[in-house]
mmCIF file with all atom_site columns, C-alpha atoms in Angstrom:
data_model
loop_
_atom_site.group_PDB
_atom_site.id
_atom_site.type_symbol
_atom_site.label_atom_id
_atom_site.label_alt_id
_atom_site.label_comp_id
_atom_site.label_asym_id
_atom_site.label_entity_id
_atom_site.label_seq_id
_atom_site.pdbx_PDB_ins_code
_atom_site.Cartn_x
_atom_site.Cartn_y
_atom_site.Cartn_z
_atom_site.occupancy
_atom_site.B_iso_or_equiv
_atom_site.pdbx_formal_charge
_atom_site.auth_seq_id
_atom_site.auth_comp_id
_atom_site.auth_asym_id
_atom_site.auth_atom_id
_atom_site.pdbx_PDB_model_num
ATOM 1   C CA . UNK A 1 1   ? 0.000   0.000  0.000  1.00 53.00 ? 5   UNK A CA 1
ATOM 2   C CA . UNK A 1 2   ? 1.423   3.408  -0.936 1.00 57.00 ? 6   UNK A CA 1
ATOM 3   C CA . UNK A 1 3   ? 1.833   6.164  1.607  1.00 54.00 ? 7   UNK A CA 1
ATOM 4   C CA . UNK A 1 4   ? -0.979  8.133  -0.003 1.00 57.00 ? 8   UNK A CA 1
ATOM 5   C CA . UNK A 1 5   ? -3.353  5.156  0.011  1.00 51.00 ? 9   UNK A CA 1
ATOM 6   C CA . UNK A 1 6   ? -2.468  4.373  3.640  1.00 52.00 ? 10  UNK A CA 1
ATOM 7   C CA . UNK A 1 7   ? -3.100  8.002  4.581  1.00 50.00 ? 11  UNK A CA 1
ATOM 8   C CA . UNK A 1 8   ? -6.478  7.981  2.877  1.00 46.00 ? 12  UNK A CA 1
ATOM 9   C CA . UNK A 1 9   ? -7.407  4.717  4.584  1.00 50.00 ? 13  UNK A CA 1
ATOM 10  C CA . UNK A 1 10  ? -6.386  6.132  7.957  1.00 55.00 ? 14  UNK A CA 1
ATOM 11  C CA . UNK A 1 11  ? -8.423  9.313  7.397  1.00 51.00 ? 15  UNK A CA 1
ATOM 12  C CA . UNK A 1 12  ? -11.418 7.227  6.299  1.00 51.00 ? 16  UNK A CA 1
ATOM 13  C CA . UNK A 1 13  ? -11.214 5.186  9.491  1.00 54.00 ? 17  UNK A CA 1
ATOM 14  C CA . UNK A 1 14  ? -11.054 8.357  11.569 1.00 47.00 ? 18  UNK A CA 1
ATOM 15  C CA . UNK A 1 15  ? -14.061 9.846  9.786  1.00 45.00 ? 19  UNK A CA 1
ATOM 16  C CA . UNK A 1 16  ? -16.018 6.624  10.350 1.00 49.00 ? 20  UNK A CA 1
ATOM 17  C CA . UNK A 1 17  ? -15.114 6.582  14.056 1.00 47.00 ? 21  UNK A CA 1
ATOM 18  C CA . UNK A 1 18  ? -16.065 10.241 14.455 1.00 47.00 ? 22  UNK A CA 1
ATOM 19  C CA . UNK A 1 19  ? -19.399 9.773  12.695 1.00 46.00 ? 23  UNK A CA 1
ATOM 20  C CA . UNK A 1 20  ? -20.182 6.694  14.749 1.00 47.00 ? 24  UNK A CA 1
ATOM 21  C CA . UNK A 1 21  ? -19.330 8.625  17.890 1.00 45.00 ? 25  UNK A CA 1
ATOM 22  C CA . UNK A 1 22  ? -21.741 11.399 17.002 1.00 45.00 ? 26  UNK A CA 1
ATOM 23  C CA . UNK A 1 23  ? -24.562 8.970  16.276 1.00 42.00 ? 27  UNK A CA 1
ATOM 24  C CA . UNK A 1 24  ? -24.317 6.214  18.868 1.00 44.00 ? 28  UNK A CA 1
ATOM 25  C CA . UNK A 1 25  ? -22.447 7.266  21.982 1.00 46.00 ? 29  UNK A CA 1
ATOM 26  C CA . UNK A 1 26  ? -24.182 7.500  25.326 1.00 54.00 ? 30  UNK A CA 1
ATOM 27  C CA . UNK A 1 27  ? -24.213 10.755 27.206 1.00 63.00 ? 31  UNK A CA 1
ATOM 28  C CA . UNK A 1 28  ? -22.346 10.799 30.511 1.00 82.00 ? 32  UNK A CA 1
ATOM 29  C CA . UNK A 1 29  ? -22.064 13.701 32.899 1.00 90.00 ? 33  UNK A CA 1
ATOM 30  C CA . UNK A 1 30  ? -18.727 15.424 33.425 1.00 92.00 ? 34  UNK A CA 1
ATOM 31  C CA . UNK A 1 31  ? -17.499 14.799 36.964 1.00 93.00 ? 35  UNK A CA 1
ATOM 32  C CA . UNK A 1 32  ? -15.385 16.991 39.232 1.00 93.00 ? 36  UNK A CA 1
ATOM 33  C CA . UNK A 1 33  ? -11.894 15.644 39.900 1.00 95.00 ? 37  UNK A CA 1
ATOM 34  C CA . UNK A 1 34  ? -12.839 15.026 43.545 1.00 95.00 ? 38  UNK A CA 1
ATOM 35  C CA . UNK A 1 35  ? -14.913 12.044 42.356 1.00 96.00 ? 39  UNK A CA 1
ATOM 36  C CA . UNK A 1 36  ? -11.678 10.211 41.563 1.00 97.00 ? 40  UNK A CA 1
ATOM 37  C CA . UNK A 1 37  ? -10.861 9.974  45.293 1.00 96.00 ? 41  UNK A CA 1
ATOM 38  C CA . UNK A 1 38  ? -13.753 7.576  45.952 1.00 96.00 ? 42  UNK A CA 1
ATOM 39  C CA . UNK A 1 39  ? -12.776 3.919  46.505 1.00 97.00 ? 43  UNK A CA 1
ATOM 40  C CA . UNK A 1 40  ? -12.931 1.646  43.486 1.00 98.00 ? 44  UNK A CA 1
ATOM 41  C CA . UNK A 1 41  ? -12.653 4.342  40.845 1.00 98.00 ? 45  UNK A CA 1
ATOM 42  C CA . UNK A 1 42  ? -10.880 3.863  37.526 1.00 98.00 ? 46  UNK A CA 1
ATOM 43  C CA . UNK A 1 43  ? -9.970  6.699  35.172 1.00 98.00 ? 47  UNK A CA 1
ATOM 44  C CA . UNK A 1 44  ? -9.730  5.390  31.619 1.00 98.00 ? 48  UNK A CA 1
ATOM 45  C CA . UNK A 1 45  ? -7.699  8.328  30.267 1.00 98.00 ? 49  UNK A CA 1
ATOM 46  C CA . UNK A 1 46  ? -6.965  9.164  26.659 1.00 98.00 ? 50  UNK A CA 1
ATOM 47  C CA . UNK A 1 47  ? -3.384  10.379 26.251 1.00 98.00 ? 51  UNK A CA 1
ATOM 48  C CA . UNK A 1 48  ? -2.811  14.141 26.331 1.00 98.00 ? 52  UNK A CA 1
ATOM 49  C CA . UNK A 1 49  ? -2.669  16.331 23.229 1.00 98.00 ? 53  UNK A CA 1
ATOM 50  C CA . UNK A 1 50  ? -0.596  14.795 20.426 1.00 97.00 ? 54  UNK A CA 1
ATOM 51  C CA . UNK A 1 51  ? -1.378  16.599 17.160 1.00 96.00 ? 55  UNK A CA 1
ATOM 52  C CA . UNK A 1 52  ? -2.380  14.492 14.183 1.00 94.00 ? 56  UNK A CA 1
ATOM 53  C CA . UNK A 1 53  ? -4.156  11.185 13.650 1.00 92.00 ? 57  UNK A CA 1
ATOM 54  C CA . UNK A 1 54  ? -2.828  7.655  14.027 1.00 89.00 ? 58  UNK A CA 1
ATOM 55  C CA . UNK A 1 55  ? 0.876   7.046  13.515 1.00 89.00 ? 59  UNK A CA 1
ATOM 56  C CA . UNK A 1 56  ? 3.270   7.296  10.550 1.00 87.00 ? 60  UNK A CA 1
ATOM 57  C CA . UNK A 1 57  ? 3.687   4.307  8.230  1.00 88.00 ? 61  UNK A CA 1
ATOM 58  C CA . UNK A 1 58  ? 7.154   3.619  9.682  1.00 90.00 ? 62  UNK A CA 1
ATOM 59  C CA . UNK A 1 59  ? 5.773   3.254  13.252 1.00 93.00 ? 63  UNK A CA 1
ATOM 60  C CA . UNK A 1 60  ? 7.889   1.178  15.633 1.00 95.00 ? 64  UNK A CA 1
ATOM 61  C CA . UNK A 1 61  ? 6.721   0.553  19.194 1.00 91.00 ? 65  UNK A CA 1
ATOM 62  C CA . UNK A 1 62  ? 9.917   1.436  21.085 1.00 91.00 ? 66  UNK A CA 1
ATOM 63  C CA . UNK A 1 63  ? 11.044  4.252  18.761 1.00 96.00 ? 67  UNK A CA 1
ATOM 64  C CA . UNK A 1 64  ? 9.382   7.562  19.651 1.00 96.00 ? 68  UNK A CA 1
ATOM 65  C CA . UNK A 1 65  ? 10.821  9.208  16.522 1.00 95.00 ? 69  UNK A CA 1
ATOM 66  C CA . UNK A 1 66  ? 8.434   7.025  14.470 1.00 95.00 ? 70  UNK A CA 1
ATOM 67  C CA . UNK A 1 67  ? 5.325   7.938  16.465 1.00 96.00 ? 71  UNK A CA 1
ATOM 68  C CA . UNK A 1 68  ? 2.907   10.794 16.972 1.00 96.00 ? 72  UNK A CA 1
ATOM 69  C CA . UNK A 1 69  ? 3.980   12.367 20.265 1.00 97.00 ? 73  UNK A CA 1
ATOM 70  C CA . UNK A 1 70  ? 2.767   14.881 22.816 1.00 98.00 ? 74  UNK A CA 1
ATOM 71  C CA . UNK A 1 71  ? 3.456   18.498 21.979 1.00 98.00 ? 75  UNK A CA 1
ATOM 72  C CA . UNK A 1 72  ? 4.171   21.224 24.554 1.00 98.00 ? 76  UNK A CA 1
ATOM 73  C CA . UNK A 1 73  ? 0.435   21.710 25.162 1.00 98.00 ? 77  UNK A CA 1
ATOM 74  C CA . UNK A 1 74  ? -0.003  17.972 25.730 1.00 98.00 ? 78  UNK A CA 1
ATOM 75  C CA . UNK A 1 75  ? 2.887   17.800 28.177 1.00 98.00 ? 79  UNK A CA 1
ATOM 76  C CA . UNK A 1 76  ? 1.488   20.770 30.095 1.00 98.00 ? 80  UNK A CA 1
ATOM 77  C CA . UNK A 1 77  ? -2.001  19.232 30.053 1.00 98.00 ? 81  UNK A CA 1
ATOM 78  C CA . UNK A 1 78  ? -0.801  15.943 31.592 1.00 98.00 ? 82  UNK A CA 1
ATOM 79  C CA . UNK A 1 79  ? 1.302   17.681 34.250 1.00 98.00 ? 83  UNK A CA 1
ATOM 80  C CA . UNK A 1 80  ? -1.613  19.995 35.110 1.00 98.00 ? 84  UNK A CA 1
ATOM 81  C CA . UNK A 1 81  ? -3.970  17.051 35.699 1.00 97.00 ? 85  UNK A CA 1
ATOM 82  C CA . UNK A 1 82  ? -1.486  15.361 38.017 1.00 97.00 ? 86  UNK A CA 1
ATOM 83  C CA . UNK A 1 83  ? -0.893  18.560 39.991 1.00 97.00 ? 87  UNK A CA 1
ATOM 84  C CA . UNK A 1 84  ? -4.657  19.108 40.365 1.00 96.00 ? 88  UNK A CA 1
ATOM 85  C CA . UNK A 1 85  ? -5.061  15.571 41.715 1.00 96.00 ? 89  UNK A CA 1
ATOM 86  C CA . UNK A 1 86  ? -2.251  16.008 44.233 1.00 97.00 ? 90  UNK A CA 1
ATOM 87  C CA . UNK A 1 87  ? -3.719  19.364 45.336 1.00 96.00 ? 91  UNK A CA 1
ATOM 88  C CA . UNK A 1 88  ? -7.000  17.544 46.021 1.00 94.00 ? 92  UNK A CA 1
ATOM 89  C CA . UNK A 1 89  ? -5.199  14.943 48.137 1.00 95.00 ? 93  UNK A CA 1
ATOM 90  C CA . UNK A 1 90  ? -5.398  12.191 45.505 1.00 94.00 ? 94  UNK A CA 1
ATOM 91  C CA . UNK A 1 91  ? -2.044  10.501 46.038 1.00 90.00 ? 95  UNK A CA 1
ATOM 92  C CA . UNK A 1 92  ? -2.778  6.786  46.489 1.00 92.00 ? 96  UNK A CA 1
ATOM 93  C CA . UNK A 1 93  ? -2.901  5.947  42.789 1.00 97.00 ? 97  UNK A CA 1
ATOM 94  C CA . UNK A 1 94  ? -1.879  3.041  40.582 1.00 98.00 ? 98  UNK A CA 1
ATOM 95  C CA . UNK A 1 95  ? -0.953  4.124  37.054 1.00 98.00 ? 99  UNK A CA 1
ATOM 96  C CA . UNK A 1 96  ? -0.874  1.868  33.989 1.00 98.00 ? 100 UNK A CA 1
ATOM 97  C CA . UNK A 1 97  ? -0.230  2.859  30.388 1.00 98.00 ? 101 UNK A CA 1
ATOM 98  C CA . UNK A 1 98  ? -0.145  1.451  26.900 1.00 98.00 ? 102 UNK A CA 1
ATOM 99  C CA . UNK A 1 99  ? 3.289   1.085  25.332 1.00 98.00 ? 103 UNK A CA 1
ATOM 100 C CA . UNK A 1 100 ? 3.037   3.981  22.848 1.00 98.00 ? 104 UNK A CA 1
ATOM 101 C CA . UNK A 1 101 ? 5.342   6.899  23.673 1.00 98.00 ? 105 UNK A CA 1
ATOM 102 C CA . UNK A 1 102 ? 2.420   9.327  24.031 1.00 98.00 ? 106 UNK A CA 1
ATOM 103 C CA . UNK A 1 103 ? 0.595   7.149  26.578 1.00 98.00 ? 107 UNK A CA 1
ATOM 104 C CA . UNK A 1 104 ? 3.738   6.497  28.600 1.00 98.00 ? 108 UNK A CA 1
ATOM 105 C CA . UNK A 1 105 ? 4.711   10.171 28.571 1.00 98.00 ? 109 UNK A CA 1
ATOM 106 C CA . UNK A 1 106 ? 1.213   11.228 29.633 1.00 98.00 ? 110 UNK A CA 1
ATOM 107 C CA . UNK A 1 107 ? 1.298   8.710  32.501 1.00 98.00 ? 111 UNK A CA 1
ATOM 108 C CA . UNK A 1 108 ? 4.754   9.793  33.677 1.00 98.00 ? 112 UNK A CA 1
ATOM 109 C CA . UNK A 1 109 ? 3.928   13.504 33.481 1.00 98.00 ? 113 UNK A CA 1
ATOM 110 C CA . UNK A 1 110 ? 0.970   12.975 35.814 1.00 98.00 ? 114 UNK A CA 1
ATOM 111 C CA . UNK A 1 111 ? 3.666   12.595 38.478 1.00 98.00 ? 115 UNK A CA 1
ATOM 112 C CA . UNK A 1 112 ? 1.557   10.220 40.554 1.00 97.00 ? 116 UNK A CA 1
ATOM 113 C CA . UNK A 1 113 ? 4.048   7.395  40.957 1.00 95.00 ? 117 UNK A CA 1
ATOM 114 C CA . UNK A 1 114 ? 5.496   4.501  39.008 1.00 98.00 ? 118 UNK A CA 1
ATOM 115 C CA . UNK A 1 115 ? 3.963   3.663  35.643 1.00 98.00 ? 119 UNK A CA 1
ATOM 116 C CA . UNK A 1 116 ? 3.372   0.030  34.695 1.00 98.00 ? 120 UNK A CA 1
ATOM 117 C CA . UNK A 1 117 ? 3.054   -0.885 31.023 1.00 98.00 ? 121 UNK A CA 1
ATOM 118 C CA . UNK A 1 118 ? -0.134  -2.764 30.139 1.00 98.00 ? 122 UNK A CA 1
ATOM 119 C CA . UNK A 1 119 ? -0.092  -3.962 26.491 1.00 98.00 ? 123 UNK A CA 1
ATOM 120 C CA . UNK A 1 120 ? -3.889  -4.362 26.431 1.00 98.00 ? 124 UNK A CA 1
ATOM 121 C CA . UNK A 1 121 ? -4.030  -0.541 26.509 1.00 98.00 ? 125 UNK A CA 1
ATOM 122 C CA . UNK A 1 122 ? -2.173  -0.282 23.184 1.00 98.00 ? 126 UNK A CA 1
ATOM 123 C CA . UNK A 1 123 ? -3.933  1.288  20.210 1.00 96.00 ? 127 UNK A CA 1
ATOM 124 C CA . UNK A 1 124 ? -5.620  -0.868 17.610 1.00 96.00 ? 128 UNK A CA 1
ATOM 125 C CA . UNK A 1 125 ? -6.559  2.107  15.406 1.00 94.00 ? 129 UNK A CA 1
ATOM 126 C CA . UNK A 1 126 ? -4.398  0.907  12.504 1.00 93.00 ? 130 UNK A CA 1
ATOM 127 C CA . UNK A 1 127 ? -4.912  -2.789 13.334 1.00 92.00 ? 131 UNK A CA 1
ATOM 128 C CA . UNK A 1 128 ? -8.639  -3.365 13.837 1.00 95.00 ? 132 UNK A CA 1
ATOM 129 C CA . UNK A 1 129 ? -8.025  -7.136 13.962 1.00 96.00 ? 133 UNK A CA 1
ATOM 130 C CA . UNK A 1 130 ? -6.466  -6.539 17.424 1.00 96.00 ? 134 UNK A CA 1
ATOM 131 C CA . UNK A 1 131 ? -9.545  -4.733 18.760 1.00 97.00 ? 135 UNK A CA 1
ATOM 132 C CA . UNK A 1 132 ? -11.304 -7.608 20.522 1.00 98.00 ? 136 UNK A CA 1
ATOM 133 C CA . UNK A 1 133 ? -8.094  -9.061 21.970 1.00 98.00 ? 137 UNK A CA 1
ATOM 134 C CA . UNK A 1 134 ? -7.062  -5.716 23.437 1.00 98.00 ? 138 UNK A CA 1
ATOM 135 C CA . UNK A 1 135 ? -10.519 -4.889 24.804 1.00 98.00 ? 139 UNK A CA 1
ATOM 136 C CA . UNK A 1 136 ? -10.835 -8.376 26.290 1.00 98.00 ? 140 UNK A CA 1
ATOM 137 C CA . UNK A 1 137 ? -7.468  -7.860 27.984 1.00 98.00 ? 141 UNK A CA 1
ATOM 138 C CA . UNK A 1 138 ? -8.636  -4.542 29.490 1.00 98.00 ? 142 UNK A CA 1
ATOM 139 C CA . UNK A 1 139 ? -11.905 -6.109 30.695 1.00 98.00 ? 143 UNK A CA 1
ATOM 140 C CA . UNK A 1 140 ? -10.063 -9.017 32.348 1.00 98.00 ? 144 UNK A CA 1
ATOM 141 C CA . UNK A 1 141 ? -7.703  -6.540 34.019 1.00 98.00 ? 145 UNK A CA 1
ATOM 142 C CA . UNK A 1 142 ? -10.650 -4.472 35.326 1.00 98.00 ? 146 UNK A CA 1
ATOM 143 C CA . UNK A 1 143 ? -12.383 -7.584 36.704 1.00 98.00 ? 147 UNK A CA 1
ATOM 144 C CA . UNK A 1 144 ? -9.328  -8.404 38.836 1.00 98.00 ? 148 UNK A CA 1
ATOM 145 C CA . UNK A 1 145 ? -9.075  -4.977 40.492 1.00 97.00 ? 149 UNK A CA 1
ATOM 146 C CA . UNK A 1 146 ? -10.434 -4.642 44.054 1.00 96.00 ? 150 UNK A CA 1
ATOM 147 C CA . UNK A 1 147 ? -13.809 -2.906 44.167 1.00 95.00 ? 151 UNK A CA 1
ATOM 148 C CA . UNK A 1 148 ? -12.778 -0.837 47.196 1.00 94.00 ? 152 UNK A CA 1
ATOM 149 C CA . UNK A 1 149 ? -9.196  -0.147 46.153 1.00 96.00 ? 153 UNK A CA 1
ATOM 150 C CA . UNK A 1 150 ? -7.376  3.094  45.386 1.00 97.00 ? 154 UNK A CA 1
ATOM 151 C CA . UNK A 1 151 ? -7.751  5.041  42.168 1.00 98.00 ? 155 UNK A CA 1
ATOM 152 C CA . UNK A 1 152 ? -6.429  3.260  39.084 1.00 98.00 ? 156 UNK A CA 1
ATOM 153 C CA . UNK A 1 153 ? -5.519  5.335  36.046 1.00 98.00 ? 157 UNK A CA 1
ATOM 154 C CA . UNK A 1 154 ? -5.305  3.561  32.685 1.00 98.00 ? 158 UNK A CA 1
ATOM 155 C CA . UNK A 1 155 ? -3.652  5.808  30.089 1.00 98.00 ? 159 UNK A CA 1
ATOM 156 C CA . UNK A 1 156 ? -4.622  4.651  26.634 1.00 98.00 ? 160 UNK A CA 1
ATOM 157 C CA . UNK A 1 157 ? -6.046  5.784  23.287 1.00 98.00 ? 161 UNK A CA 1
ATOM 158 C CA . UNK A 1 158 ? -9.431  7.037  22.092 1.00 97.00 ? 162 UNK A CA 1
ATOM 159 C CA . UNK A 1 159 ? -10.290 3.713  20.454 1.00 97.00 ? 163 UNK A CA 1
ATOM 160 C CA . UNK A 1 160 ? -9.811  1.865  23.746 1.00 98.00 ? 164 UNK A CA 1
ATOM 161 C CA . UNK A 1 161 ? -11.847 4.320  25.825 1.00 98.00 ? 165 UNK A CA 1
ATOM 162 C CA . UNK A 1 162 ? -14.618 4.243  23.217 1.00 98.00 ? 166 UNK A CA 1
ATOM 163 C CA . UNK A 1 163 ? -14.466 0.450  22.916 1.00 98.00 ? 167 UNK A CA 1
ATOM 164 C CA . UNK A 1 164 ? -14.837 -0.073 26.667 1.00 98.00 ? 168 UNK A CA 1
ATOM 165 C CA . UNK A 1 165 ? -17.287 2.723  27.506 1.00 97.00 ? 169 UNK A CA 1
ATOM 166 C CA . UNK A 1 166 ? -18.873 4.088  24.342 1.00 96.00 ? 170 UNK A CA 1
ATOM 167 C CA . UNK A 1 167 ? -17.454 7.517  25.284 1.00 95.00 ? 171 UNK A CA 1
ATOM 168 C CA . UNK A 1 168 ? -15.451 9.479  22.686 1.00 96.00 ? 172 UNK A CA 1
ATOM 169 C CA . UNK A 1 169 ? -12.989 11.430 24.873 1.00 97.00 ? 173 UNK A CA 1
ATOM 170 C CA . UNK A 1 170 ? -11.072 14.480 23.824 1.00 97.00 ? 174 UNK A CA 1
ATOM 171 C CA . UNK A 1 171 ? -7.292  14.356 24.181 1.00 98.00 ? 175 UNK A CA 1
ATOM 172 C CA . UNK A 1 172 ? -6.454  14.262 27.881 1.00 98.00 ? 176 UNK A CA 1
ATOM 173 C CA . UNK A 1 173 ? -10.057 13.426 28.793 1.00 97.00 ? 177 UNK A CA 1
ATOM 174 C CA . UNK A 1 174 ? -11.539 10.150 29.830 1.00 97.00 ? 178 UNK A CA 1
ATOM 175 C CA . UNK A 1 175 ? -14.213 8.012  31.373 1.00 98.00 ? 179 UNK A CA 1
ATOM 176 C CA . UNK A 1 176 ? -14.648 7.342  35.092 1.00 98.00 ? 180 UNK A CA 1
ATOM 177 C CA . UNK A 1 177 ? -15.676 3.825  36.079 1.00 98.00 ? 181 UNK A CA 1
ATOM 178 C CA . UNK A 1 178 ? -16.776 2.281  39.391 1.00 98.00 ? 182 UNK A CA 1
ATOM 179 C CA . UNK A 1 179 ? -15.274 -1.149 39.934 1.00 98.00 ? 183 UNK A CA 1
ATOM 180 C CA . UNK A 1 180 ? -17.678 -3.937 40.882 1.00 97.00 ? 184 UNK A CA 1
ATOM 181 C CA . UNK A 1 181 ? -15.681 -7.126 40.310 1.00 96.00 ? 185 UNK A CA 1
ATOM 182 C CA . UNK A 1 182 ? -17.019 -7.534 36.779 1.00 97.00 ? 186 UNK A CA 1
ATOM 183 C CA . UNK A 1 183 ? -15.266 -7.040 33.436 1.00 97.00 ? 187 UNK A CA 1
ATOM 184 C CA . UNK A 1 184 ? -17.692 -4.193 32.689 1.00 97.00 ? 188 UNK A CA 1
ATOM 185 C CA . UNK A 1 185 ? -17.626 -1.731 35.599 1.00 97.00 ? 189 UNK A CA 1
ATOM 186 C CA . UNK A 1 186 ? -20.294 0.944  35.751 1.00 97.00 ? 190 UNK A CA 1
ATOM 187 C CA . UNK A 1 187 ? -19.628 4.163  33.839 1.00 97.00 ? 191 UNK A CA 1
ATOM 188 C CA . UNK A 1 188 ? -20.189 6.972  36.354 1.00 97.00 ? 192 UNK A CA 1
ATOM 189 C CA . UNK A 1 189 ? -19.161 9.955  34.246 1.00 97.00 ? 193 UNK A CA 1
ATOM 190 C CA . UNK A 1 190 ? -16.505 11.628 32.180 1.00 97.00 ? 194 UNK A CA 1
ATOM 191 C CA . UNK A 1 191 ? -13.478 13.768 32.780 1.00 96.00 ? 195 UNK A CA 1
ATOM 192 C CA . UNK A 1 192 ? -13.021 16.563 30.251 1.00 94.00 ? 196 UNK A CA 1
ATOM 193 C CA . UNK A 1 193 ? -9.526  17.381 29.054 1.00 93.00 ? 197 UNK A CA 1
ATOM 194 C CA . UNK A 1 194 ? -9.681  21.061 30.084 1.00 88.00 ? 198 UNK A CA 1
ATOM 195 C CA . UNK A 1 195 ? -8.804  20.783 33.772 1.00 77.00 ? 199 UNK A CA 1
#
């Protein structure tokens, strides 16, 4: 496939996802950050601002020079969210991230502790055949988390947040879940990216 054809295919996929989001997604109320301090909460967070769509044709997982990365606004956005959480007393947090550079950087810039890579959080935007395997991995991970435990932040991509919750988050925004021991915790609201 030529670079032009791949670009057109990628843009077509994005347009389809955006149209589907406008038509079929459930509405969920935006929550104040304080809600994240409640036991058993999970923040399924889309990475911070990284201009563009998808990744270049020469994408390699461990090579950030081949990926779409956070810009200065994205780095500031991630750091701002972490500082707001700390200011609210939210410090007992477990942070997981997909293996893309932009998810790992977002997670680290939150400044809330060690970041553990979780491959199930990786994007399947350019590889739709990996969709069900990744989402199943996230659901199994959620089912194993303690319902009364500390906040868990899962830094991932739009396709993962949408696949799990039906929510189409803006960059740096996400969905807030309440753990219940099942692979499909209750969606309790959203977190906008403009904190």
